[in-house]
Structure formats: C-alpha cells, structure tokens
Short mmCIF file of C-alpha atoms in Angstrom, two decimals:
data_model
loop_
_atom_site.label_atom_id
_atom_site.label_comp_id
_atom_site.label_asym_id
_atom_site.label_seq_id
_atom_site.Cartn_x
_atom_site.Cartn_y
_atom_site.Cartn_z
CA GLN A 1 10.54 15.65 81.29
CA LYS A 2 10.03 15.52 77.50
CA GLU A 3 12.54 12.95 75.57
CA VAL A 4 15.23 14.93 74.04
CA GLU A 5 14.00 18.80 73.57
CA GLN A 6 14.78 20.37 70.86
CA ASN A 7 14.16 24.39 70.02
CA SER A 8 10.97 24.37 67.43
CA GLY A 9 12.75 27.05 65.91
CA PRO A 10 12.33 28.92 63.44
CA LEU A 11 15.79 29.19 63.28
CA SER A 12 16.55 31.89 60.22
CA VAL A 13 20.28 32.23 59.13
CA PRO A 14 21.10 34.37 56.53
CA GLU A 15 23.73 32.16 53.45
CA GLY A 16 26.52 31.29 53.85
CA ALA A 17 26.64 32.03 58.12
CA ILE A 18 26.73 29.36 60.46
CA ALA A 19 23.90 27.62 61.70
CA SER A 20 23.41 26.15 65.53
CA LEU A 21 21.20 23.55 66.12
CA ASN A 22 20.65 22.66 69.86
CA CYS A 23 19.51 19.66 72.15
CA THR A 24 19.18 18.21 75.62
CA TYR A 25 18.32 15.40 76.31
CA SER A 26 16.62 13.65 79.53
CA ASP A 27 18.17 9.35 79.51
CA ARG A 28 21.83 9.21 80.61
CA GLY A 29 21.92 5.40 78.82
CA SER A 30 21.40 6.85 76.12
CA GLN A 31 24.36 5.60 74.00
CA SER A 32 24.75 6.62 70.70
CA PHE A 33 22.50 10.40 69.13
CA PHE A 34 21.58 11.15 65.91
CA TRP A 35 20.90 14.51 63.37
CA TYR A 36 18.03 14.14 60.89
CA ARG A 37 16.67 16.35 58.67
CA GLN A 38 13.77 15.78 57.24
CA TYR A 39 11.69 17.54 54.26
CA SER A 40 8.13 18.61 54.70
CA GLY A 41 6.38 15.06 53.27
CA LYS A 42 9.99 13.42 53.10
CA SER A 43 11.41 10.34 55.59
CA PRO A 44 14.48 11.19 58.17
CA GLU A 45 17.20 11.47 56.33
CA LEU A 46 20.69 10.43 58.35
CA ILE A 47 23.14 13.52 58.69
CA MET A 48 25.58 12.51 61.01
CA PHE A 49 25.82 10.30 64.36
CA ILE A 50 28.03 10.80 67.10
CA TYR A 51 28.31 7.79 70.50
CA SER A 52 31.84 9.95 72.30
CA ASN A 53 32.27 13.11 73.66
CA GLY A 54 33.42 16.45 71.72
CA ASP A 55 33.27 16.69 68.13
CA LYS A 56 33.11 15.05 64.86
CA GLU A 57 33.10 16.98 61.50
CA ASP A 58 31.45 15.33 57.81
CA GLY A 59 31.70 18.09 55.53
CA ARG A 60 29.72 20.94 56.55
CA PHE A 61 28.52 19.77 58.86
CA THR A 62 30.24 19.34 62.52
CA ALA A 63 27.90 17.23 65.65
CA GLN A 64 29.19 18.32 69.92
CA LEU A 65 28.46 15.47 72.37
CA ASN A 66 28.46 16.42 76.00
CA LYS A 67 26.92 13.04 77.73
CA ALA A 68 27.98 14.62 80.70
CA SER A 69 25.73 17.91 80.03
CA GLN A 70 23.31 16.05 78.17
CA TYR A 71 23.43 18.13 75.41
CA VAL A 72 24.05 17.73 71.64
CA SER A 73 24.59 19.60 69.19
CA LEU A 74 24.88 20.08 65.20
CA LEU A 75 26.47 23.35 63.41
CA ILE A 76 26.36 23.84 59.84
CA ARG A 77 28.53 25.72 59.01
CA ASP A 78 28.58 27.82 55.29
CA SER A 79 24.47 27.54 55.20
CA GLN A 80 22.89 27.63 51.74
CA PRO A 81 19.36 27.71 50.73
CA SER A 82 18.80 23.39 50.02
CA ASP A 83 19.18 23.32 54.13
CA SER A 84 16.50 24.77 55.22
CA ALA A 85 14.64 21.97 56.31
CA THR A 86 13.19 20.44 59.71
CA TYR A 87 16.50 19.34 61.89
CA LEU A 88 15.88 16.35 64.35
CA CYS A 89 17.44 15.32 66.99
CA ALA A 90 17.60 11.50 67.98
CA VAL A 91 19.18 8.99 71.10
CA PHE A 92 19.47 6.05 70.52
CA ILE A 93 18.95 2.83 74.37
CA SER A 94 19.21 -0.38 73.52
CA ALA A 95 19.28 -2.48 76.79
CA GLY A 96 19.56 -6.37 75.79
CA THR A 97 17.68 -7.58 72.78
CA ALA A 98 15.22 -3.66 72.79
CA SER A 99 16.42 -0.87 71.37
CA LYS A 100 14.22 2.32 70.08
CA LEU A 101 15.84 5.90 68.41
CA THR A 102 13.28 8.61 70.09
CA PHE A 103 13.17 11.81 68.15
CA GLY A 104 12.76 15.79 69.76
CA THR A 105 9.75 17.70 68.24
CA GLY A 106 12.80 19.40 65.29
CA THR A 107 13.90 22.41 64.74
CA ARG A 108 12.83 24.36 62.12
CA LEU A 109 15.81 26.14 60.01
CA GLN A 110 15.25 28.54 57.08
CA VAL A 111 18.14 29.66 55.61
CA THR A 112 17.38 33.18 53.32
CA LEU A 113 19.23 34.47 50.71
CA GLU B 1 22.91 1.99 48.08
CA PRO B 2 20.72 -0.55 50.38
CA GLU B 3 16.92 1.21 51.23
CA VAL B 4 14.02 0.68 52.79
CA THR B 5 11.10 0.27 50.64
CA GLN B 6 7.30 0.69 51.73
CA THR B 7 4.22 0.44 49.98
CA PRO B 8 1.47 1.65 49.72
CA SER B 9 2.91 5.27 49.61
CA HIS B 10 -1.05 5.95 50.11
CA GLN B 11 -3.75 4.72 51.54
CA VAL B 12 -7.22 5.97 51.68
CA THR B 13 -9.41 3.73 54.17
CA GLN B 14 -12.45 4.11 56.21
CA MET B 15 -13.06 4.81 59.49
CA GLY B 16 -13.53 1.03 61.35
CA GLN B 17 -11.19 -0.51 58.41
CA GLU B 18 -8.27 -2.57 58.65
CA VAL B 19 -4.91 -1.35 56.95
CA ILE B 20 -1.81 -3.21 56.72
CA LEU B 21 1.50 -1.67 55.81
CA ARG B 22 3.90 -2.94 54.51
CA CYS B 23 7.67 -3.32 55.02
CA VAL B 24 11.12 -4.28 53.45
CA PRO B 25 13.68 -3.88 55.44
CA ILE B 26 17.27 -3.50 54.13
CA SER B 27 18.88 -7.82 53.99
CA ASN B 28 21.25 -8.34 56.40
CA HIS B 29 19.42 -5.70 58.74
CA LEU B 30 17.99 -6.82 62.07
CA TYR B 31 16.20 -5.01 64.14
CA PHE B 32 13.00 -3.70 62.11
CA TYR B 33 11.02 -0.99 63.75
CA TRP B 34 7.92 1.38 62.90
CA TYR B 35 7.35 5.08 63.90
CA ARG B 36 5.25 7.53 63.17
CA GLN B 37 4.69 11.17 62.34
CA ILE B 38 0.91 12.86 62.26
CA LEU B 39 0.72 15.81 60.98
CA GLY B 40 2.64 18.52 62.13
CA GLN B 41 4.28 16.52 64.84
CA LYS B 42 6.82 14.92 65.76
CA VAL B 43 8.15 11.61 65.22
CA GLU B 44 6.94 8.98 67.30
CA PHE B 45 7.95 5.36 67.94
CA LEU B 46 5.62 2.90 67.72
CA VAL B 47 7.24 -0.71 68.13
CA SER B 48 10.86 -2.98 67.57
CA PHE B 49 11.23 -5.72 66.75
CA TYR B 50 13.52 -8.50 66.57
CA ASN B 51 13.86 -12.35 66.36
CA ASN B 52 10.68 -12.70 65.01
CA GLU B 53 9.33 -10.94 68.45
CA ILE B 54 8.18 -7.89 69.91
CA SER B 55 11.47 -6.41 71.58
CA GLU B 56 9.82 -2.62 72.94
CA LYS B 57 7.19 -1.36 72.40
CA SER B 58 5.41 2.32 72.73
CA GLU B 59 1.63 3.93 75.04
CA ILE B 60 0.49 4.29 71.60
CA PHE B 61 0.81 0.46 70.36
CA ASP B 62 -2.06 -0.95 71.51
CA ASP B 63 -4.43 -4.45 70.46
CA GLN B 64 -5.05 -2.45 67.36
CA PHE B 65 -1.60 -2.65 66.26
CA SER B 66 0.37 -6.05 65.34
CA VAL B 67 3.33 -6.37 62.91
CA GLU B 68 4.65 -9.34 61.78
CA ARG B 69 7.36 -10.96 59.67
CA PRO B 70 6.06 -13.32 57.40
CA ASP B 71 8.81 -14.48 55.54
CA GLY B 72 12.61 -13.68 55.12
CA SER B 73 12.18 -10.14 53.81
CA ASN B 74 8.52 -8.39 54.46
CA PHE B 75 8.01 -6.96 57.84
CA THR B 76 4.44 -6.01 58.39
CA LEU B 77 2.08 -3.91 60.42
CA LYS B 78 -1.39 -4.57 61.07
CA ILE B 79 -3.98 -1.73 61.74
CA ARG B 80 -7.32 -4.07 62.36
CA SER B 81 -9.93 -0.92 62.84
CA THR B 82 -8.65 2.04 62.22
CA LYS B 83 -9.38 5.62 63.88
CA LEU B 84 -10.20 9.19 62.30
CA GLU B 85 -6.52 9.72 64.92
CA ASP B 86 -3.98 6.47 62.86
CA SER B 87 -4.69 9.17 59.78
CA ALA B 88 -1.06 9.73 60.14
CA MET B 89 3.10 8.71 57.64
CA TYR B 90 3.91 5.66 59.21
CA PHE B 91 7.93 5.01 59.12
CA CYS B 92 9.81 1.53 58.41
CA ALA B 93 13.23 1.64 59.40
CA SER B 94 16.34 -0.67 60.46
CA THR B 95 19.23 -1.72 61.99
CA GLN B 96 22.16 -3.76 61.84
CA PRO B 97 23.74 -5.36 65.59
CA GLY B 98 27.12 -3.90 66.73
CA HIS B 99 29.09 -1.54 68.21
CA PRO B 100 28.07 2.66 66.84
CA SER B 101 31.27 2.47 65.40
CA SER B 102 30.55 -0.40 63.00
CA GLY B 103 27.38 1.55 61.71
CA ALA B 104 25.36 -0.34 64.06
CA ASN B 105 22.57 1.53 65.45
CA VAL B 106 21.73 3.55 62.83
CA LEU B 107 18.15 3.19 61.88
CA THR B 108 17.78 3.50 57.71
CA PHE B 109 14.08 4.79 56.67
CA GLY B 110 11.64 4.26 54.44
CA ALA B 111 10.20 6.52 52.13
CA GLY B 112 6.56 6.07 54.18
CA SER B 113 2.92 5.37 53.91
CA ARG B 114 0.98 8.07 53.86
CA LEU B 115 -2.68 6.92 55.80
CA THR B 116 -5.21 8.49 55.40
CA VAL B 117 -8.50 7.54 57.71
CA LEU B 118 -12.40 9.49 57.28
#
C-alpha cells in the first residue's frame, strides 16, 4: 500500500473556479500534513500545513484534515492560471530523533482561461 | 526570509565518478534531509540527519551514498561511484524541532542540484 496517494491528474478547472485536490495516507502515526506546489524543474514550495482535524484557511487556500479517514484535501478558490502546477501532498512522521516527510506522486492542476 | 542554499545547481559527471552535493541549511535548524526526484517521478526521501548522525534512511540510501556535516554550516551528500540511474534532482531541506504549532516540522527546501550522469 502506498504511503501517500494522490490522483495524478491532470485536473483541469476554468479560471475563477474552485480546484479540489485530495490525498490519503496510510500511516496513522502521521503528525503533520503539508501541501507543496512544484513547478517543472523547481523545488517544492510550501503552500500550507495542517496538523489538527478540521479546516485551515490561508487566503485562497483551505486545507482540510480528517485523521479518522486518513484524508487531507486542499481547496483553491478563484483559481488563476498561475496556479497551474503540480501539487504535492506530504505527511510528516517523527519518532525520537528519526523523522521524515513522505510525498505523494502529486496532482497536476491546469487552470484554463 | 531565510533560505536553504544548494551548490552546484547543475553537475554533469561520468559514470563511476564521485560527486559531492553541498547544502547550507537555515542556521537555527537542527534537522537536515536529502531528497531526490528522478525526472517525471515523485520526490523521494533519502536520508535525515540530526546531531551529527543519520537518524533515518531509505532503501535508496545504500552504501554508495554518505552524508556529512563537515563544519557548522555545510551539509553534504556524497555519491561514491555514480550510476546512470543516479541522474536526478537532489533537494536538501532543513527544519527545526518543536511542536507543529510553532512551525516545527515544516521543511524548507533548497532550489536543488541537478545531477546528470553520462
């Protein structure tokens, strides 16, 4: 079973619409959950993180976490062409001094004019 | 804003050669990581490093790989004898310890070092 699963897409939404990106994870010990954006050939860029059940809003972005369902999502409101990128879901686990962030394969988002 | 610096940005090497990729993490961070991303594939964890020793490593991180913090600022990844399949983008990241509410566990990534093995 994959540790972090995402639909690879592409997810195509028109400009101004809401884009909904989903992610599931397998390890119930996961402690923090992240959404990164990655443009082709570039490094992951943090959008937001969440560690408690519920919603967290930051500007046009809302992250949702449901630990019972092992599910994380990202909503992007008023999508813009500049939002077109690959969105990476990642989960952080630590135990003692050992820690790692595990990424999903990413969902490619295309915002069309 | 503090950033993680990686050098070189691009390195081309011959198969079998040794390569050292360098990183300068954010100064007050204590946890350091290396990831790699083969073209078109996911970002994969290689190794984490804390208190001058490896704290966790993946199956990818075999005997050909090593990491070192030779001084108070640099964090290096060495590949002893490169293979064609080592061609990838290598990302360094760092974070600080603590509770997530303080921003801990948020990895900041460098811009990456692209390694091309011929």
